[in-house]
């Protein structure tokens, strides 16, 4: 698809070989061009709207020039041998640049529609852009002639001089895979150049110097771990199904893509101060990264020594002194951080990261180690494994202190409580267990997940647990009563990443559905809102009692309706009907209500009418409405038809009951009138 310079026309090319032009403002098709064989994969308008020219290219590698005025094909430009990938025009509209997967770029003279020069670029080009004809020494553009920029499968931006066909500037190639460029566009007014990589990352450069200005990560694949970063948790680190790390700034969503690992990164952890963090990967290595005060991240240390994938990593808690890693080789390694790493000059003079050496190696389990955790005092280490056990070790010697047995399947996560001598374990058997560190006994078991529990974390100063599972659910548990107080259902796949910030008021989750979600603790806000509602209810209830006492029925009824409490409104109606002039007062009060209040009153009447004790009040209100409101006005009430359907059967039942009562009363009256008392015998005269 392509818009014309006026943004009023849209051209589309499809699989049917047709090119269509649409009027955006009036919503109809204006042109339908046929003649292209196969799929039309490229369309572009001439930059001068007065020319009314449209260019397209299909699978035959020819560029067709269509006239919107004559509705015909003016010319076919044939010089490419493979698919044409992009068309770019000069500012005056006289020159066109075409690029293709045949590794050449062609400069065309549009007035004569002839190829002026063919430039071999030695790579399959996905996009080419004509640059402004101004000198740019940083890009090798020393003369004001025609220059163009190419982006292709080599993953670098290159600047070419059209006159000589020479490459005058080549961008340094970023490390790591997935940097093949699929798109490139120049925003002339903003002075920015946008390129898109095969990994769906958007890179914005300053057009004059090609300095990287901003990055956006368009796709995170399967998120394996997430962490807050920075002293104030201003950044988020994401490890996805890739050798690259992504660091997002929360306020701007700007992203830094970090390269270093050569295989998928499996786990992350952050040191206490928030400037340093570590990563481990399938390439059997670990890396330590530093966040600068300017917000840039660089690798400052690396280490290797495991013989298989390193699946879990944990940083020391008290000081930035050591790392602990667990691997599929069933061993745990302790890596002390050198003093040089903690100073400002934390890399070697040529920028190579410091090499880490393992101080201790311990064979801990019989199967893969899935999780390691360091105690808050840096003296204990907990490990969790696929062998269904968790173990407690002393640091730094890694001596075994005890074994936690009880889970029916492998363990995915272990965590120390920040306040108590308690260890939490999450297992593939769908349960979370709390263990005492003194005697290794199980204190509590939390059941609620329908599948494996992948992560667990202590929140609210150790009084609650936050867990995530392969069912896509995040659950909040209260430890004191084993109760699940909240279930958060926002992910659609396994939630591998779970982390809470320093203040315990935000949580971060990342899952296999490529989503990263930031959660906020709203407990205090909800409590304050609930308390405010209760206070407001008390005030309104007191005001209602005062109005009833003063017999100000209109305001009392309006206030009761605003409380949205049918029983309270019923109390007001009953108070009005107890008055000596009930009928007139009820009629005057109901008729002076607003329409929305009458609609609410009608809904309440439906509820009252279902009960024989309250049906009289409902019928009295209905009587007032039916006698004084026009039928068409009543039908215009919201929910009136549904209310009538609910009122009719109960009203008929009440009417039948009243009819039976009236018949019985009439019969009783008849008996009373026709009853004859026997004549009493006359008293005998006194003797």
XYZ file of C-alpha atoms in Angstrom:
687
model
C 0.000 0.000 0.000
C 1.085 3.594 -0.541
C -0.450 7.028 0.021
C -0.054 9.868 -2.441
C 1.624 13.150 -1.297
C -1.774 14.744 -0.567
C -2.856 11.781 1.629
C -6.189 11.623 -0.192
C -5.446 8.644 -2.461
C -4.380 5.148 -1.475
C -2.898 2.629 -3.911
C -2.994 -1.108 -3.199
C -1.433 -4.047 -5.001
C -2.697 -7.584 -4.502
C -2.283 -11.265 -5.303
C -4.686 -10.937 -8.254
C -2.171 -8.853 -10.218
C -4.357 -5.753 -10.018
C -3.465 -2.262 -8.806
C -6.327 -0.296 -7.308
C -6.531 3.352 -6.315
C -8.949 4.467 -3.598
C -10.329 7.865 -2.621
C -9.810 8.035 1.143
C -12.185 10.943 1.728
C -15.154 9.668 -0.303
C -14.530 5.946 0.313
C -14.663 4.546 -3.203
C -12.321 3.091 -5.836
C -11.154 5.497 -8.527
C -8.864 3.327 -10.697
C -8.337 -0.350 -11.438
C -5.171 -1.198 -13.400
C -4.647 -4.683 -14.826
C -1.708 -6.170 -16.685
C 0.786 -7.113 -13.973
C 1.627 -10.841 -13.852
C 1.460 -12.466 -10.419
C 1.583 -10.662 -7.099
C 1.958 -6.883 -7.079
C 4.280 -6.327 -4.114
C 5.308 -2.696 -4.578
C 3.367 0.516 -5.318
C 4.503 4.161 -5.076
C 3.134 7.550 -6.141
C 5.186 10.239 -7.864
C 6.180 12.876 -5.257
C 4.654 15.683 -7.372
C 0.849 15.302 -7.172
C 0.370 17.300 -10.379
C 1.991 14.512 -12.418
C -0.695 11.965 -11.400
C 1.714 9.051 -11.868
C 1.693 5.700 -10.068
C 4.536 3.149 -10.130
C 4.139 -0.567 -9.417
C 6.199 -3.734 -9.614
C 5.200 -7.393 -9.693
C 6.928 -10.748 -9.888
C 8.253 -10.098 -13.425
C 10.774 -7.552 -11.948
C 9.477 -4.786 -14.269
C 8.455 -1.335 -13.026
C 5.187 -0.158 -14.581
C 4.312 3.536 -14.837
C 0.550 4.201 -14.719
C -1.179 7.449 -15.613
C -4.115 8.274 -13.332
C -5.289 10.828 -15.863
C -5.342 8.529 -18.903
C -6.001 5.360 -16.837
C -3.353 3.521 -18.830
C 0.172 2.106 -18.571
C 2.619 4.686 -19.932
C 5.810 2.627 -19.758
C 7.544 -0.508 -18.476
C 11.005 -0.011 -16.985
C 12.896 -3.282 -17.377
C 16.431 -3.506 -16.043
C 16.188 -5.619 -12.871
C 16.593 -9.400 -12.955
C 14.926 -10.117 -9.621
C 12.161 -8.690 -7.459
C 12.190 -4.894 -7.089
C 12.096 -4.089 -3.360
C 11.863 -0.284 -3.148
C 11.433 2.928 -5.121
C 12.741 6.306 -3.978
C 12.414 9.729 -5.638
C 14.519 12.866 -5.592
C 13.115 16.095 -4.187
C 12.538 17.595 -7.663
C 10.832 14.405 -8.905
C 13.125 14.007 -11.951
C 15.176 11.079 -10.614
C 14.055 7.704 -9.303
C 16.107 5.050 -7.500
C 15.082 1.401 -7.604
C 16.608 -1.461 -5.613
C 16.220 -5.199 -5.925
C 17.259 -8.594 -4.683
C 19.477 -8.906 -7.767
C 22.098 -6.925 -5.764
C 21.926 -3.797 -7.929
C 20.435 -0.314 -7.617
C 19.357 1.588 -10.731
C 19.028 5.377 -11.124
C 16.301 6.376 -13.606
C 15.674 9.621 -15.424
C 11.904 9.981 -15.170
C 11.275 12.505 -17.992
C 12.944 10.175 -20.521
C 12.133 6.998 -18.523
C 15.618 5.593 -19.085
C 18.193 4.056 -16.783
C 21.047 6.514 -16.215
C 23.287 4.306 -14.079
C 23.383 0.813 -12.599
C 25.273 0.476 -9.299
C 26.238 -3.022 -8.057
C 25.892 -3.072 -4.241
C 26.869 -6.740 -3.659
C 23.998 -7.569 -1.306
C 20.316 -8.325 -1.609
C 18.808 -4.878 -1.014
C 15.470 -4.596 0.781
C 15.280 -0.795 0.794
C 17.138 2.134 -0.752
C 16.712 5.836 -0.012
C 17.884 8.884 -1.979
C 19.622 11.243 0.450
C 19.359 15.067 0.340
C 21.966 16.588 -1.985
C 23.863 18.290 0.810
C 27.413 17.609 2.046
C 27.576 15.301 5.066
C 31.236 14.631 5.941
C 30.357 12.082 8.640
C 28.743 9.922 5.958
C 31.504 10.414 3.409
C 29.349 12.834 1.344
C 31.983 15.483 0.632
C 30.443 16.756 -2.624
C 26.813 17.856 -3.103
C 26.113 15.200 -5.777
C 23.507 12.444 -5.739
C 23.979 9.886 -2.964
C 21.783 7.043 -1.801
C 21.623 4.714 1.175
C 20.971 0.941 1.056
C 19.734 -1.569 3.659
C 19.783 -5.302 3.111
C 20.676 -8.782 4.274
C 24.141 -7.788 5.548
C 22.467 -5.833 8.347
C 24.360 -2.557 7.827
C 23.463 0.801 6.301
C 25.726 1.869 3.446
C 25.996 5.186 1.590
C 26.837 5.184 -2.137
C 27.887 7.942 -4.510
C 25.716 7.699 -7.633
C 28.216 9.298 -10.037
C 31.102 6.925 -9.287
C 29.141 3.935 -7.971
C 31.496 3.795 -4.968
C 30.502 3.025 -1.360
C 31.574 6.072 0.661
C 30.335 4.977 4.098
C 29.631 1.625 5.783
C 27.986 1.440 9.181
C 29.767 -0.811 11.729
C 27.916 -4.117 11.934
C 26.253 -4.719 15.328
C 27.141 -8.019 17.013
C 24.696 -10.903 17.173
C 22.245 -12.514 14.742
C 18.926 -11.205 13.467
C 20.203 -7.842 12.210
C 19.179 -8.309 8.573
C 17.378 -5.110 7.555
C 13.916 -5.424 6.021
C 12.868 -1.792 5.648
C 14.293 1.714 5.589
C 12.629 5.130 5.354
C 13.789 8.737 5.541
C 11.822 11.409 7.403
C 13.270 14.527 5.766
C 11.574 17.153 7.933
C 12.497 15.393 11.191
C 16.019 14.612 10.021
C 15.630 10.971 11.049
C 16.187 7.651 9.331
C 14.171 4.576 10.337
C 15.352 1.010 9.736
C 13.625 -2.240 10.664
C 15.481 -5.466 11.457
C 14.398 -9.043 10.836
C 13.891 -9.365 14.621
C 11.162 -6.681 14.429
C 13.281 -4.000 16.078
C 12.828 -0.371 14.997
C 16.016 1.707 14.922
C 15.903 5.499 14.607
C 19.079 7.242 13.431
C 20.041 10.868 12.983
C 20.048 11.218 9.199
C 23.145 13.445 9.029
C 25.441 11.176 11.048
C 23.654 7.793 11.376
C 24.066 7.994 15.148
C 21.578 5.704 16.876
C 18.963 7.929 18.511
C 16.311 5.540 19.760
C 15.357 1.864 19.586
C 12.012 0.150 19.896
C 11.589 -3.599 20.301
C 8.585 -4.690 18.293
C 8.401 -8.321 19.372
C 9.673 -10.132 22.470
C 9.017 -13.746 21.430
C 8.808 -16.076 24.441
C 9.696 -14.078 27.560
C 11.838 -16.223 29.883
C 12.690 -13.744 32.646
C 12.075 -10.113 33.654
C 13.653 -7.832 36.273
C 13.360 -4.258 37.502
C 16.625 -2.309 37.085
C 17.989 0.920 38.520
C 18.076 2.374 42.041
C 14.509 3.620 41.550
C 13.347 0.724 39.320
C 13.279 3.027 36.314
C 14.162 0.323 33.788
C 13.061 -3.222 32.985
C 15.296 -6.015 31.669
C 13.734 -8.689 29.482
C 15.263 -12.025 28.505
C 13.329 -13.501 25.616
C 13.907 -16.505 23.406
C 16.993 -14.822 21.948
C 20.704 -14.214 22.661
C 19.937 -10.489 23.039
C 18.832 -8.665 26.173
C 16.314 -5.853 25.974
C 16.433 -2.994 28.498
C 13.324 -0.802 28.467
C 12.963 2.593 30.081
C 9.558 2.543 31.735
C 8.671 6.193 31.133
C 9.461 6.337 27.411
C 9.403 2.638 26.355
C 12.737 3.299 24.631
C 14.749 0.110 24.340
C 18.422 -0.835 24.366
C 19.316 -4.139 22.748
C 22.359 -5.740 24.382
C 24.560 -8.263 22.606
C 27.135 -10.571 24.126
C 25.671 -14.027 24.616
C 25.725 -16.404 21.664
C 22.702 -18.510 22.653
C 19.327 -18.034 24.346
C 19.447 -16.147 27.675
C 17.639 -18.167 30.357
C 17.749 -16.132 33.596
C 18.505 -12.714 35.102
C 19.142 -11.194 38.507
C 19.901 -7.704 39.841
C 22.239 -6.660 42.660
C 20.858 -4.766 45.641
C 21.860 -1.240 44.563
C 20.300 -1.680 41.129
C 23.248 -0.611 38.939
C 24.699 -4.078 38.282
C 22.826 -7.099 36.969
C 23.767 -10.538 35.687
C 22.580 -12.941 33.010
C 23.152 -16.598 32.142
C 22.476 -18.457 28.926
C 22.524 -21.693 26.993
C 26.030 -20.822 25.765
C 27.286 -22.044 29.209
C 28.431 -18.532 30.166
C 27.440 -15.736 32.524
C 27.754 -11.973 32.082
C 27.617 -8.966 34.405
C 26.223 -5.693 33.053
C 26.277 -2.155 34.414
C 23.668 0.589 34.018
C 25.305 4.016 33.850
C 23.749 7.156 35.294
C 23.097 8.270 31.720
C 20.926 5.185 31.238
C 23.321 3.230 28.981
C 24.092 -0.433 29.677
C 27.418 -2.150 28.976
C 28.937 -5.548 29.732
C 31.634 -5.299 32.420
C 32.400 -8.962 33.204
C 31.929 -12.451 31.847
C 32.681 -15.968 32.956
C 32.402 -19.539 31.749
C 33.008 -22.915 33.359
C 29.778 -24.913 33.263
C 29.650 -27.814 30.846
C 25.958 -27.401 29.991
C 23.313 -24.650 29.839
C 23.285 -22.266 32.807
C 19.597 -22.109 33.725
C 19.532 -20.017 36.896
C 21.559 -17.227 38.513
C 21.360 -15.292 41.780
C 23.250 -12.245 43.071
C 24.480 -11.653 46.604
C 22.041 -9.689 48.750
C 24.062 -7.700 51.286
C 26.913 -6.481 49.087
C 27.898 -6.704 45.441
C 30.375 -9.465 46.251
C 29.476 -12.702 44.435
C 27.190 -14.603 42.068
C 25.779 -18.119 42.284
C 24.786 -20.112 39.200
C 23.031 -23.438 38.684
C 23.273 -25.524 35.548
C 21.956 -28.569 33.735
C 25.293 -30.218 34.591
C 23.841 -30.572 38.158
C 26.478 -28.280 39.667
C 26.427 -24.934 41.433
C 29.262 -22.441 41.046
C 30.150 -19.472 43.240
C 31.682 -16.545 41.334
C 33.287 -13.770 43.447
C 33.289 -10.302 41.875
C 36.767 -8.714 41.718
C 37.304 -5.375 43.403
C 38.112 -3.797 40.046
C 34.558 -4.499 38.924
C 33.102 -2.378 41.703
C 35.203 0.667 40.824
C 34.283 3.157 38.130
C 36.911 1.737 35.809
C 35.321 -1.689 35.545
C 36.677 -2.891 32.198
C 40.114 -3.418 30.755
C 41.627 -0.456 28.856
C 40.498 -1.759 25.473
C 36.904 -2.227 26.663
C 37.047 -6.017 27.068
C 34.938 -7.255 30.028
C 36.698 -8.553 33.141
C 36.997 -12.353 33.285
C 35.316 -14.052 36.265
C 36.720 -17.185 37.897
C 34.614 -19.677 39.863
C 35.726 -19.971 43.485
C 33.616 -22.981 44.447
C 31.992 -25.756 42.429
C 29.604 -28.216 44.076
C 27.659 -31.154 42.640
C 24.273 -30.539 44.290
C 21.548 -32.637 42.662
C 21.006 -35.691 40.472
C 19.037 -33.757 37.841
C 18.895 -30.244 36.333
C 19.105 -27.364 38.810
C 16.199 -25.018 38.015
C 16.583 -22.383 40.739
C 19.108 -21.001 43.207
C 18.479 -18.377 45.899
C 20.813 -16.552 48.294
C 19.572 -15.732 51.800
C 19.271 -12.051 52.857
C 22.381 -12.441 55.050
C 24.502 -13.980 52.215
C 25.314 -17.003 54.433
C 22.862 -19.566 53.056
C 22.102 -20.910 49.603
C 18.977 -22.803 48.524
C 18.794 -24.912 45.369
C 15.758 -26.443 43.659
C 15.979 -29.247 41.140
C 14.079 -31.550 38.820
C 14.845 -34.370 41.313
C 11.849 -33.076 43.407
C 14.007 -31.804 46.274
C 15.328 -28.492 47.539
C 18.590 -28.312 49.473
C 20.103 -25.819 51.892
C 23.825 -25.029 51.745
C 26.178 -22.833 53.746
C 28.199 -20.162 51.937
C 30.890 -19.745 50.780
C 32.019 -23.375 51.287
C 28.779 -24.882 49.837
C 28.395 -27.457 52.618
C 25.072 -29.307 52.728
C 22.907 -28.396 55.746
C 19.658 -30.187 54.933
C 17.175 -31.444 52.342
C 13.542 -30.343 51.843
C 11.538 -33.352 50.563
C 7.796 -33.475 49.934
C 7.001 -32.307 46.420
C 5.725 -34.924 43.979
C 7.386 -33.354 40.930
C 10.387 -31.199 40.069
C 10.926 -27.764 41.608
C 10.922 -24.639 39.452
C 11.666 -21.931 42.028
C 13.031 -21.428 45.553
C 12.894 -18.142 47.506
C 13.945 -17.031 50.999
C 11.559 -14.949 53.084
C 12.906 -11.421 53.675
C 11.643 -11.407 57.277
C 11.495 -14.973 58.662
C 13.658 -18.093 58.550
C 11.414 -19.635 55.944
C 11.958 -20.988 52.427
C 9.247 -21.051 49.730
C 9.340 -23.635 46.942
C 7.230 -23.810 43.771
C 6.792 -27.128 42.028
C 5.453 -28.748 38.867
C 2.933 -30.589 41.076
C 0.919 -27.324 41.229
C 1.691 -26.530 44.871
C 3.739 -24.003 46.834
C 5.286 -25.078 50.132
C 6.792 -23.116 53.007
C 9.637 -24.790 54.922
C 11.280 -24.017 58.278
C 15.045 -23.549 57.968
C 15.704 -24.825 61.506
C 14.248 -28.353 61.191
C 13.495 -28.551 57.400
C 9.817 -29.305 58.102
C 6.939 -28.241 55.877
C 4.960 -25.427 57.523
C 2.259 -24.746 54.922
C 1.099 -25.941 51.510
C -0.734 -23.677 49.069
C -2.905 -25.381 46.454
C -4.788 -23.540 43.732
C -2.848 -23.637 40.484
C -4.111 -26.158 37.944
C -0.646 -26.696 36.471
C 3.035 -26.214 37.286
C 3.921 -23.276 39.529
C 6.900 -21.653 37.809
C 7.757 -18.663 40.019
C 7.089 -17.520 43.580
C 8.008 -14.304 45.398
C 7.438 -12.876 48.892
C 5.568 -9.553 48.989
C 4.070 -7.253 51.648
C 7.091 -7.687 53.925
C 6.911 -11.448 53.839
C 3.220 -11.718 54.774
C 2.009 -12.652 51.286
C 3.141 -14.736 48.341
C 2.875 -13.955 44.654
C 3.012 -16.965 42.341
C 2.816 -17.566 38.608
C 2.117 -20.778 36.751
C 2.071 -22.482 33.393
C -1.719 -21.969 33.349
C -1.082 -18.255 32.677
C -2.424 -17.201 36.098
C -0.786 -15.013 38.733
C -2.071 -15.612 42.260
C -1.714 -13.609 45.468
C -1.739 -15.647 48.703
C -2.013 -14.600 52.340
C 0.398 -16.779 54.321
C -1.425 -16.523 57.656
C -4.615 -18.260 56.521
C -3.465 -20.080 53.336
C -6.024 -18.088 51.361
C -5.731 -17.038 47.711
C -6.981 -13.448 47.878
C -6.654 -12.545 44.196
C -6.199 -14.324 40.873
C -4.888 -12.220 37.990
C -5.731 -13.612 34.570
C -3.959 -11.547 31.913
C -1.510 -13.964 30.285
C -2.401 -16.688 27.828
C 0.632 -18.929 28.304
C 3.312 -19.944 30.810
C 4.382 -17.069 33.085
C 8.155 -17.585 33.353
C 9.109 -14.146 34.675
C 7.975 -12.648 37.996
C 9.677 -9.846 39.932
C 8.658 -7.212 42.494
C 10.229 -3.786 42.890
C 11.958 -2.431 45.974
C 8.883 -0.699 47.393
C 6.752 -3.826 46.916
C 4.056 -1.745 45.198
C 4.678 -2.916 41.613
C 5.180 -6.358 40.112
C 6.385 -7.403 36.683
C 5.396 -10.555 34.803
C 6.554 -11.957 31.471
C 5.164 -14.993 29.704
C 5.421 -17.237 26.666
C 2.638 -15.207 25.029
C 5.254 -12.446 24.386
C 3.519 -10.099 26.841
C 5.221 -8.165 29.640
C 2.738 -6.757 32.156
C 3.375 -4.223 34.916
C 1.072 -4.637 37.918
C 0.372 -2.062 40.621
C -0.573 -2.837 44.223
C -3.908 -1.097 44.766
C -4.658 -2.528 48.220
C -4.284 0.806 50.038
C -6.220 2.660 47.349
C -9.073 0.130 47.509
C -9.131 0.302 51.311
C -9.230 4.102 51.232
C -11.962 4.014 48.588
C -13.992 1.516 50.604
C -13.604 3.596 53.771
C -14.672 6.742 51.909
C -17.733 4.904 50.585
C -18.664 3.720 54.067
C -18.276 7.226 55.465
C -20.381 8.617 52.641
C -23.035 5.947 53.271
C -23.179 6.865 56.974
C -23.545 10.568 56.180
C -26.274 9.916 53.617
C -28.106 7.550 55.956
C -28.096 10.172 58.685
C -29.318 12.798 56.233
C -32.080 10.410 55.107
C -33.246 9.840 58.676
C -33.357 13.614 59.250
C -35.394 14.195 56.048
C -37.908 11.488 57.000
C -38.245 12.952 60.457
C -38.898 16.377 58.926
C -41.339 14.773 56.402
C -39.404 16.182 53.439
C -40.299 13.176 51.335
C -39.151 14.406 47.906
C -35.539 14.944 48.957
C -35.626 11.770 51.047
C -36.795 9.697 48.086
C -34.214 11.257 45.737
C -31.434 10.610 48.245
C -32.558 7.021 48.777
C -32.573 6.386 45.013
C -29.051 7.861 44.699
C -27.873 5.345 47.318
C -29.083 2.582 44.925
C -30.545 0.603 47.809
C -34.028 -0.818 47.056
C -34.736 -1.516 50.738
C -33.935 2.079 51.730
C -36.239 3.409 48.998
C -38.922 0.986 50.223
C -38.556 2.405 53.728
C -39.156 5.928 52.383
C -42.248 4.807 50.404
C -43.622 3.080 53.511
C -43.001 6.250 55.552
C -44.924 8.301 52.964
C -47.842 5.802 52.955
C -48.105 5.942 56.747
C -48.871 9.649 56.480
C -52.511 10.747 56.914
C -52.564 12.162 53.396
C -50.639 9.239 51.905
C -52.169 9.106 48.444
C -51.708 12.768 47.627
C -48.200 12.941 49.090
C -47.005 9.810 47.283
C -48.418 11.120 44.013
C -46.829 14.546 44.444
C -43.477 13.070 45.451
C -43.191 10.495 42.646
C -44.253 12.907 39.890
C -41.632 15.476 40.874
C -38.768 12.976 40.443
C -36.407 13.197 37.467
C -36.761 10.678 34.673
C -33.653 8.710 35.658
C -34.975 8.537 39.232
C -38.322 7.243 37.976
C -36.501 4.582 35.929
C -34.599 3.487 39.051
C -37.849 3.472 41.073
C -39.469 1.283 38.427
C -36.593 -1.216 38.698
C -37.060 -1.309 42.449
C -40.802 -1.895 41.995
C -40.027 -5.037 39.995
C -38.067 -6.358 43.005
C -40.701 -5.378 45.572
C -43.518 -6.846 43.518
C -42.083 -10.354 43.845
C -42.815 -10.308 47.598
C -46.377 -10.289 48.940
C -45.273 -8.205 51.943
C -44.008 -5.323 49.772
C -46.250 -5.594 46.749
C -48.627 -2.878 48.026
C -45.888 -0.241 47.869
C -44.903 -1.399 44.367
C -48.543 -1.280 43.190
C -49.019 2.179 44.707
C -45.992 3.556 42.781
C -47.108 1.810 39.579
C -50.587 3.275 40.012
C -49.165 6.793 40.158
C -46.997 6.258 37.076
C -49.752 4.630 35.010
C -52.328 7.273 35.879
C -50.157 10.322 35.230
C -47.612 9.298 32.564
C -48.523 8.916 28.903
C -48.047 5.351 27.521
C -45.514 6.508 24.926
C -43.499 8.236 27.675
C -43.512 5.100 29.795
C -42.376 2.938 26.881
C -39.450 5.305 26.362
C -38.150 4.471 29.872
C -34.957 2.395 29.905
C -35.784 -1.278 30.549
C -39.539 -0.668 30.511
C -40.424 -3.707 28.378
C -38.387 -6.067 30.554
C -39.960 -4.499 33.661
C -43.478 -5.101 32.295
C -42.671 -8.738 31.580
C -41.485 -9.159 35.171
C -44.384 -7.203 36.723
C -47.321 -8.864 34.952
C -47.181 -12.444 36.343
C -46.676 -11.350 39.957
C -49.347 -8.647 39.668
C -51.839 -11.238 38.374
C -50.948 -13.512 41.279
C -51.440 -10.693 43.814
C -54.779 -9.813 42.171
C -55.948 -13.420 42.378
C -54.965 -13.607 46.042
C -56.859 -10.396 46.800
C -59.896 -11.733 44.895
C -59.848 -14.910 46.986
C -59.520 -12.872 50.170
C -62.429 -10.650 49.115
C -64.609 -13.679 48.352
C -63.809 -15.198 51.722
C -64.576 -11.902 53.467
C -67.910 -11.606 51.612
C -68.840 -15.145 52.575
C -67.963 -14.412 56.205
C -70.118 -11.306 56.131
C -72.976 -13.306 54.613
C -72.706 -15.873 57.401
C -72.711 -13.157 60.037
C -75.798 -11.491 58.640
C -77.712 -14.754 58.352
C -76.704 -16.335 61.597
C -79.681 -16.843 64.016
C -78.997 -17.196 67.695
C -81.155 -19.733 69.570
C -83.878 -18.240 71.860
C -82.867 -18.397 75.475
C -85.440 -20.095 77.815
C -87.382 -17.712 80.038
C -86.309 -17.576 83.620
C -88.637 -19.433 86.019
C -90.379 -17.296 88.646
C -88.789 -17.258 91.982
C -90.300 -19.524 94.454
